PDB file of C-alpha atoms and ligand atoms in Angstrom:
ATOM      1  CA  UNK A 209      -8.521  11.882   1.790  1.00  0.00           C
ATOM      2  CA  UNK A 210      -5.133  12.565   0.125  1.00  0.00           C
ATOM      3  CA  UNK A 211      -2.159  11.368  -2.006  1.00  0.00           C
ATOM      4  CA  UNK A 212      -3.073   9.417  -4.999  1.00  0.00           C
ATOM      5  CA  UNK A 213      -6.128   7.682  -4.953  1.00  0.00           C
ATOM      6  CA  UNK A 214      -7.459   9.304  -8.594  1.00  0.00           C
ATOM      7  CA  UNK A 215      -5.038   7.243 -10.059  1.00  0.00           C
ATOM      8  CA  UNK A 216      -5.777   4.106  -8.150  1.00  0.00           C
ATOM      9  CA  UNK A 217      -9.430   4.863  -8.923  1.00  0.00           C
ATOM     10  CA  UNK A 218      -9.006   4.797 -12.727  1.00  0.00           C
ATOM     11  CA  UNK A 219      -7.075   1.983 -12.559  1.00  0.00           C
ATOM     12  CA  UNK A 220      -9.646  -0.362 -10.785  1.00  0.00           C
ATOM     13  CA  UNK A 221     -11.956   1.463 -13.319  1.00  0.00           C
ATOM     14  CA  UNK A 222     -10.574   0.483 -15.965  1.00  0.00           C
ATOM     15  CA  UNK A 223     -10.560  -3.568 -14.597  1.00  0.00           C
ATOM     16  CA  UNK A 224     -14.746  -2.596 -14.333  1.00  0.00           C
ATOM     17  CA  UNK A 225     -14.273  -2.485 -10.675  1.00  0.00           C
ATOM     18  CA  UNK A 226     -17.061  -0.354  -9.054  1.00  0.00           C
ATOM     19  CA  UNK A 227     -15.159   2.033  -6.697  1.00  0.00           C
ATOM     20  CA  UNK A 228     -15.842   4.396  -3.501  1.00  0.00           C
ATOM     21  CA  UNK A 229     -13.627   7.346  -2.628  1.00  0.00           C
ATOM     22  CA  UNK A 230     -13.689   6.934   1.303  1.00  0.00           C
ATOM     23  CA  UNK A 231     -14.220   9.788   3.434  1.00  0.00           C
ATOM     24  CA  UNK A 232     -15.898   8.377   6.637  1.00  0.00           C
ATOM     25  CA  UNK A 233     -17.062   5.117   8.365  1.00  0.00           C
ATOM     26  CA  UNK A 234     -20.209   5.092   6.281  1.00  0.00           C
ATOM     27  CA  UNK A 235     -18.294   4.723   3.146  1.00  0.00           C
ATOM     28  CA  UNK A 236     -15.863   2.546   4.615  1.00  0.00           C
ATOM     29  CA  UNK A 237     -17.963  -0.420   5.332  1.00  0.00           C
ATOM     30  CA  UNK A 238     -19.604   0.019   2.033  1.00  0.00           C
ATOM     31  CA  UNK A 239     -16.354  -1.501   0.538  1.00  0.00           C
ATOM     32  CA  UNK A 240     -14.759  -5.006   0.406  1.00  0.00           C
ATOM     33  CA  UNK A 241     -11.172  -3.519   0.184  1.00  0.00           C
ATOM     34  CA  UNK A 242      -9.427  -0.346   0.678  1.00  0.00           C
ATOM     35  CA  UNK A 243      -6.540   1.367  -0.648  1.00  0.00           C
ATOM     36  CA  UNK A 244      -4.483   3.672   1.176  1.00  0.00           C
ATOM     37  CA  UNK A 245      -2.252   5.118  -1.715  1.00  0.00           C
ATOM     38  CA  UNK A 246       0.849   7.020  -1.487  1.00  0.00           C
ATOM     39  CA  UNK A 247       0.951  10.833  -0.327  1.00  0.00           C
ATOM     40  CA  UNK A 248       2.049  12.229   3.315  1.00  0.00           C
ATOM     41  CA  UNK A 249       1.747   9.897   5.973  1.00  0.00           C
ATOM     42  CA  UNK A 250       2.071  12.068   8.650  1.00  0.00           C
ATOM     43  CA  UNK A 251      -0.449  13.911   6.793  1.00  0.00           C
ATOM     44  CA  UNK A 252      -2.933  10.553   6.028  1.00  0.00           C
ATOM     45  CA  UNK A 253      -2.663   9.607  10.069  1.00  0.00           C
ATOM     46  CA  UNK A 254      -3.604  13.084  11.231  1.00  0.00           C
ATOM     47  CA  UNK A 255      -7.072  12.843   8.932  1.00  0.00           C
ATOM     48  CA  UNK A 256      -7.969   9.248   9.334  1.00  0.00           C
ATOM     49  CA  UNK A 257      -7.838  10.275  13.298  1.00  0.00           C
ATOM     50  CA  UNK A 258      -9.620  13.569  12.622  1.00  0.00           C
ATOM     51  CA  UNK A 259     -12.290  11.826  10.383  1.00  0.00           C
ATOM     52  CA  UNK A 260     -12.976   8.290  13.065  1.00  0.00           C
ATOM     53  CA  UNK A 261     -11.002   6.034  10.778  1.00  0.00           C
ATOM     54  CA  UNK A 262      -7.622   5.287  12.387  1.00  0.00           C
ATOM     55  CA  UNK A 263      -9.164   2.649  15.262  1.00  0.00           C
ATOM     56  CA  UNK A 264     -12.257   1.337  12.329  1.00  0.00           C
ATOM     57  CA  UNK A 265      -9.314   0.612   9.524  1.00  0.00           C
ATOM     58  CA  UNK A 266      -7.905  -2.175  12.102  1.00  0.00           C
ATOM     59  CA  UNK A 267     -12.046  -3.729  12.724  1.00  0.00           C
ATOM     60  CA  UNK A 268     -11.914  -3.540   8.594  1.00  0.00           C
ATOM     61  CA  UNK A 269      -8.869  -5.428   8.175  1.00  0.00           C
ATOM     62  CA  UNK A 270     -10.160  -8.662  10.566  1.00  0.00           C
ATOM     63  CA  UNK A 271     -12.769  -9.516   7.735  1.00  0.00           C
ATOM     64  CA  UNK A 272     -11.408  -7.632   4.178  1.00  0.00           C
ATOM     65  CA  UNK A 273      -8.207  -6.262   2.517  1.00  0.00           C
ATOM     66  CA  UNK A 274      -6.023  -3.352   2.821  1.00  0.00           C
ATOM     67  CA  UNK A 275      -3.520  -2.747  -0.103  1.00  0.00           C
ATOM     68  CA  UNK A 276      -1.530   0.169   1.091  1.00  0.00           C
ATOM     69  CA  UNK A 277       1.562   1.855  -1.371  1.00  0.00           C
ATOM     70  CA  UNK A 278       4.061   4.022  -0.088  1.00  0.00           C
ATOM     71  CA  UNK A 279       2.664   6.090   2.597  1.00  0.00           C
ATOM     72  CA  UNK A 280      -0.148   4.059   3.284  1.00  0.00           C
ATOM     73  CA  UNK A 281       2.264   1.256   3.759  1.00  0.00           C
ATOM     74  CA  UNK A 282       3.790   3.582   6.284  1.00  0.00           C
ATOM     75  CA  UNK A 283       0.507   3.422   8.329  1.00  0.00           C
ATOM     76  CA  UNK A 284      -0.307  -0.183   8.055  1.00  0.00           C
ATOM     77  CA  UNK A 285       3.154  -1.143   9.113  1.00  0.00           C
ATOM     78  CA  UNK A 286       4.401  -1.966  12.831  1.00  0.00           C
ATOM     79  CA  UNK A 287       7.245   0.272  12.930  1.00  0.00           C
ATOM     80  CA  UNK A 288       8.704   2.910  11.595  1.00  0.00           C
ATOM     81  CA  UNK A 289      11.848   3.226  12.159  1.00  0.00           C
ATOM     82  CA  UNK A 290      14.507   6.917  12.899  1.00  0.00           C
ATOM     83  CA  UNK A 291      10.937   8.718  13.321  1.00  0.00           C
ATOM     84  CA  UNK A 292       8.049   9.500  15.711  1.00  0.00           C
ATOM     85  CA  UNK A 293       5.151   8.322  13.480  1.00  0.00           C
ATOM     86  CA  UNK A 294       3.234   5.716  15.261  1.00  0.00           C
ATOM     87  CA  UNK A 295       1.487   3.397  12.435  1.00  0.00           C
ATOM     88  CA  UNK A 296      -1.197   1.206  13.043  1.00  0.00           C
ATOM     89  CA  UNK A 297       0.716  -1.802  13.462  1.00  0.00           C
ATOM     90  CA  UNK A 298      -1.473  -4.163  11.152  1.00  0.00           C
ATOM     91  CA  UNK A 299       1.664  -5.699   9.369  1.00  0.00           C
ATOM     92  CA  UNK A 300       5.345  -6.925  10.768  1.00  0.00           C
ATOM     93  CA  UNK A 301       7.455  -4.977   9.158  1.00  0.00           C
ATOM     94  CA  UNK A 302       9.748  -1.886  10.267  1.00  0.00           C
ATOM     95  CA  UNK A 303       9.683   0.318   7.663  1.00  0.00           C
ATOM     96  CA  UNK A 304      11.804   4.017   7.345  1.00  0.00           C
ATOM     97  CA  UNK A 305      10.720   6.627   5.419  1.00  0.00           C
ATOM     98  CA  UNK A 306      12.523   8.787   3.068  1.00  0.00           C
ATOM     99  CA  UNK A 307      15.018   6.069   2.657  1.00  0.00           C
ATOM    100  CA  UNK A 308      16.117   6.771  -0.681  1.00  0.00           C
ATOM    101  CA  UNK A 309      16.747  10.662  -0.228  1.00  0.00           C
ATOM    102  CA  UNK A 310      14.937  13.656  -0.884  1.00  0.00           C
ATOM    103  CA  UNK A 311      12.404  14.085  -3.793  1.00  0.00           C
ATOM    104  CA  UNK A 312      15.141  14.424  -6.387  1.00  0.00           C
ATOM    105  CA  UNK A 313      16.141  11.083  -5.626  1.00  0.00           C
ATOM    106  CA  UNK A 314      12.911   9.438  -6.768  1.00  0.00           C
ATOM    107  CA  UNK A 315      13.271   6.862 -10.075  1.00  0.00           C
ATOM    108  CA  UNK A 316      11.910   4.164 -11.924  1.00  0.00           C
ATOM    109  CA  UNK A 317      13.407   1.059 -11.862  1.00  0.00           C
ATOM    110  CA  UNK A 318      12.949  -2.826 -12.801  1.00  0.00           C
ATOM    111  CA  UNK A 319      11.664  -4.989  -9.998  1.00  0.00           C
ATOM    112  CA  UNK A 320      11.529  -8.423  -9.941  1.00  0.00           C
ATOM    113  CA  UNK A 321       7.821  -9.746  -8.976  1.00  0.00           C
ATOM    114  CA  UNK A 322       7.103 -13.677  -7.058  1.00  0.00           C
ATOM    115  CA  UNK A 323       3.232 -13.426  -7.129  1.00  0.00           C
ATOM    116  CA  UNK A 324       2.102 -16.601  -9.362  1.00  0.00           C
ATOM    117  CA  UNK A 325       5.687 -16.434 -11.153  1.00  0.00           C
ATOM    118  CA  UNK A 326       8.605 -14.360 -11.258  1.00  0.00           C
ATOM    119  CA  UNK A 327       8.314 -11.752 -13.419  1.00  0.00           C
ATOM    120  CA  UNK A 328       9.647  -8.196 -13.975  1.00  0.00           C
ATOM    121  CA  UNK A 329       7.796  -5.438 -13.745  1.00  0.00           C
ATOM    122  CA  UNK A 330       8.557  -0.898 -13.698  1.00  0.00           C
ATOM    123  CA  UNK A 331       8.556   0.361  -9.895  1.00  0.00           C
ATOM    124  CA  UNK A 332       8.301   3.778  -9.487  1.00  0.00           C
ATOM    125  CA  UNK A 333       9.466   5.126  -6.348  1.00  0.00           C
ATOM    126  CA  UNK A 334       8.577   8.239  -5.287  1.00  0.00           C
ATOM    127  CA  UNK A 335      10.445   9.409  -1.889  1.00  0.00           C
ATOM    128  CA  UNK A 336       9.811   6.009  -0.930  1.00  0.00           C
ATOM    129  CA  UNK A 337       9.898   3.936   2.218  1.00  0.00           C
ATOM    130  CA  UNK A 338      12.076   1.251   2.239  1.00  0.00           C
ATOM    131  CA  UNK A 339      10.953  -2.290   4.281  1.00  0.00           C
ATOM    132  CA  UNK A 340      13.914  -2.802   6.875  1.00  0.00           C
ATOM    133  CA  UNK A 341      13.049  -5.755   8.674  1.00  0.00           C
ATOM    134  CA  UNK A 342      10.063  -8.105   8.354  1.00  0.00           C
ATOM    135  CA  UNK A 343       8.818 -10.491  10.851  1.00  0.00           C
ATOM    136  CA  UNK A 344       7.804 -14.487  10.088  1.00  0.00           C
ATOM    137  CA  UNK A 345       4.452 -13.783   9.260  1.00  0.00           C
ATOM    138  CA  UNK A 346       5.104 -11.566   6.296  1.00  0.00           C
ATOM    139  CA  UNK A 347       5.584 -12.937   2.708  1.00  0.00           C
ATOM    140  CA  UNK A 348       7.582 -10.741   0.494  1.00  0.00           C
ATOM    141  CA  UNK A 349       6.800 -10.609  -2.989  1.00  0.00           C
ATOM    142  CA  UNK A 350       8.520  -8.360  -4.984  1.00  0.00           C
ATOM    143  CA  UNK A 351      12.600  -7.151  -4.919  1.00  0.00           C
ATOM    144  CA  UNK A 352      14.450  -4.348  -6.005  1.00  0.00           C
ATOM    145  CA  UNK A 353      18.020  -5.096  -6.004  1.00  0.00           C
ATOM    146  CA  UNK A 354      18.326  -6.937  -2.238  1.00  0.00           C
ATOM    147  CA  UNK A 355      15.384  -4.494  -1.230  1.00  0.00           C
ATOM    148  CA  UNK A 356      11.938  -6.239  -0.624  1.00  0.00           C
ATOM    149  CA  UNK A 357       9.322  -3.837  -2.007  1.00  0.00           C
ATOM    150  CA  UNK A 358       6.837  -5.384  -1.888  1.00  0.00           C
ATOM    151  CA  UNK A 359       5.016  -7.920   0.504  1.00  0.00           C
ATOM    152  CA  UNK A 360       1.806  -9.528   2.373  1.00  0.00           C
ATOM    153  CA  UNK A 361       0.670 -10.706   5.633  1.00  0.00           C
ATOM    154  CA  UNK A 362      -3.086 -11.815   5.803  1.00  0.00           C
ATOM    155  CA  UNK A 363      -5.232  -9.341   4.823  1.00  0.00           C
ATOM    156  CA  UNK A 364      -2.980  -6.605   4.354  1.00  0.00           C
ATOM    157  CA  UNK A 365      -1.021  -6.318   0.681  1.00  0.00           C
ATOM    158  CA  UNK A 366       2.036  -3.112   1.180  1.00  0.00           C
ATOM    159  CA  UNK A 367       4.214  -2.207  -1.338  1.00  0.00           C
ATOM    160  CA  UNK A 368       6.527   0.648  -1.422  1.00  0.00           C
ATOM    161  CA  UNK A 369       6.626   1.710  -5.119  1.00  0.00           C
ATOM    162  CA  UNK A 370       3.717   3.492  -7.106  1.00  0.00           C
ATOM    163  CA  UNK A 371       1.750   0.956  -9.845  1.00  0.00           C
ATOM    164  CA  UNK A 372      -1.584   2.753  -9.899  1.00  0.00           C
ATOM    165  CA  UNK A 373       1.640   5.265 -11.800  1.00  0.00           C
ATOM    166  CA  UNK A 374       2.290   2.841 -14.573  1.00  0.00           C
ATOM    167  CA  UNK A 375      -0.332   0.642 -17.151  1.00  0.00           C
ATOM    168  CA  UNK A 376       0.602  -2.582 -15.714  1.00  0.00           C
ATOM    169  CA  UNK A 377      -2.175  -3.888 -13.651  1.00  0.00           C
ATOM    170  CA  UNK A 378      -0.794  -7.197 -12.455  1.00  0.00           C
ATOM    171  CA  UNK A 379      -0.322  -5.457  -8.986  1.00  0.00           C
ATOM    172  CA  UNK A 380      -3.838  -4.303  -8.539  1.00  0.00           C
ATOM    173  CA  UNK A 381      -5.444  -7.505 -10.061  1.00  0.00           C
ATOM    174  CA  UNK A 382      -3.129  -9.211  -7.500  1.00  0.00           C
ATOM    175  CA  UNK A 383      -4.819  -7.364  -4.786  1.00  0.00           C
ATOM    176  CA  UNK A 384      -7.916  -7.798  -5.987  1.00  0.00           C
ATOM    177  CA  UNK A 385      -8.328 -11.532  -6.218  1.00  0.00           C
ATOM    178  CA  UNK A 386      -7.835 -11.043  -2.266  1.00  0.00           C
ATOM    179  CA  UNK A 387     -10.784  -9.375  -2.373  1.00  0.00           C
ATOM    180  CA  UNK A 388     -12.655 -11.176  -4.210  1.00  0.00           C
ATOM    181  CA  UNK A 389     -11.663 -14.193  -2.609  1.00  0.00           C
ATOM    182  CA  UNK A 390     -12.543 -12.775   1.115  1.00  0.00           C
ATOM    183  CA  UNK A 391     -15.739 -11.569  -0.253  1.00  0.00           C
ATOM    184  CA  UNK A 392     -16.901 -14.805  -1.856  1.00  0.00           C
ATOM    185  CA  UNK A 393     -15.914 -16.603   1.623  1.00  0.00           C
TER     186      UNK A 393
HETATM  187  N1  LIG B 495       7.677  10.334   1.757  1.00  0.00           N
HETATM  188  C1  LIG B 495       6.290  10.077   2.078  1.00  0.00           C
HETATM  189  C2  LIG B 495       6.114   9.819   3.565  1.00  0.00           C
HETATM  190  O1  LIG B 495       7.053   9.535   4.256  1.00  0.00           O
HETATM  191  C3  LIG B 495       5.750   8.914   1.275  1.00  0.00           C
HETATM  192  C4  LIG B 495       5.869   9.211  -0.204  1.00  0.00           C
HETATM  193  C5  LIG B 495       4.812   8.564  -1.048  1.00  0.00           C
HETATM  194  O2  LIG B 495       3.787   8.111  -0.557  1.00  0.00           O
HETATM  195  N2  LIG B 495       5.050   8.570  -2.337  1.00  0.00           N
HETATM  196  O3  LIG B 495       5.027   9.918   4.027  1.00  0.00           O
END
């Protein structure tokens, strides 16, 4: 519906997954996961409302995976924080937007990734959200500095940095084994 999902798409392309831009419920529930990708989230909440998808994203999320990056982390998270967006609530974490400044003060910067080891990997963060509290269900998973940047809780994967923006694909192969682990199950 908006923000970056053409980049997102050519990325799971290019690891021969068979994708679906998602527009409505129809073409929702056609899919095993979903990514909400980074753009406006004030923007992103006032179409998934307008187009029936706001309350059908939580029914989704009982059964298969939500990955959501930057402002689609924004939605999926419980609060945000300084602000009068209401997100959806589907993962414990406070979250406040803009936290690094205005545009200008977007950047690329190491992060240090925990998913099967630690490893280092290029965050780009673009007017991104920073994760200000998280609650004892949520595992983090990847650092910037002290920040936690990225993390999971169930079936919902949120990361506040960009990596459908780099060539690494350890992120979205990451998210996908959820998938294909809910959808073998
Ligand atoms: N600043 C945006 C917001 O608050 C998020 C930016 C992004 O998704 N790259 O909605």
């Amino acid at each position: 519906m908006q923000g970056d999902f053409a980049l997102h798409e050519k990325m799971l392309r290019q690891l021969d997954v068979e994708t679906l831009l998602v527009r409505n419920k129809e073409e929702l529930n056609a899919c095993h996961g979903l990514i909400l990708p980074g753009g406006e989230s004030t923007t992103l909440t006032n179409l998934l409302k307008k187009h029936g998808l706001w309350d059908e994203l939580s029914t989704f999320a009982e059964t298969r995976p939500i990955f959501g990056t930057c402002a689609g982390l924004i939605i999926l998270a419980k609060r945000v924080v300084r602000n009068n967006l209401q997100p959806m609530g589907l993962i414990d974490i406070s979250v406040e937007r803009n936290a690094y400044g205005r545009q200008v003060d977007s950047f690329i910067d190491e992060i240090k990734l925990q998913l099967d080891k630690q490893e280092q990997c290029e965050g780009v963060f673009i007017r991104a959200p920073k994760i200000v509290t998280i609650g004892k269900s949520v595992t983090p998973l990847a650092w910037h500095k002290k920040d936690i940047v990225m993390a999971e809780s169930g079936n919902i994967l949120v990361a506040t940095f960009h990596p459908e923006l780099t060539d690494d694909a350890r992120v979205h192969k990451y998210f996908l084994r959820k998938v294909v682990a809910l959808a073998k199950s």
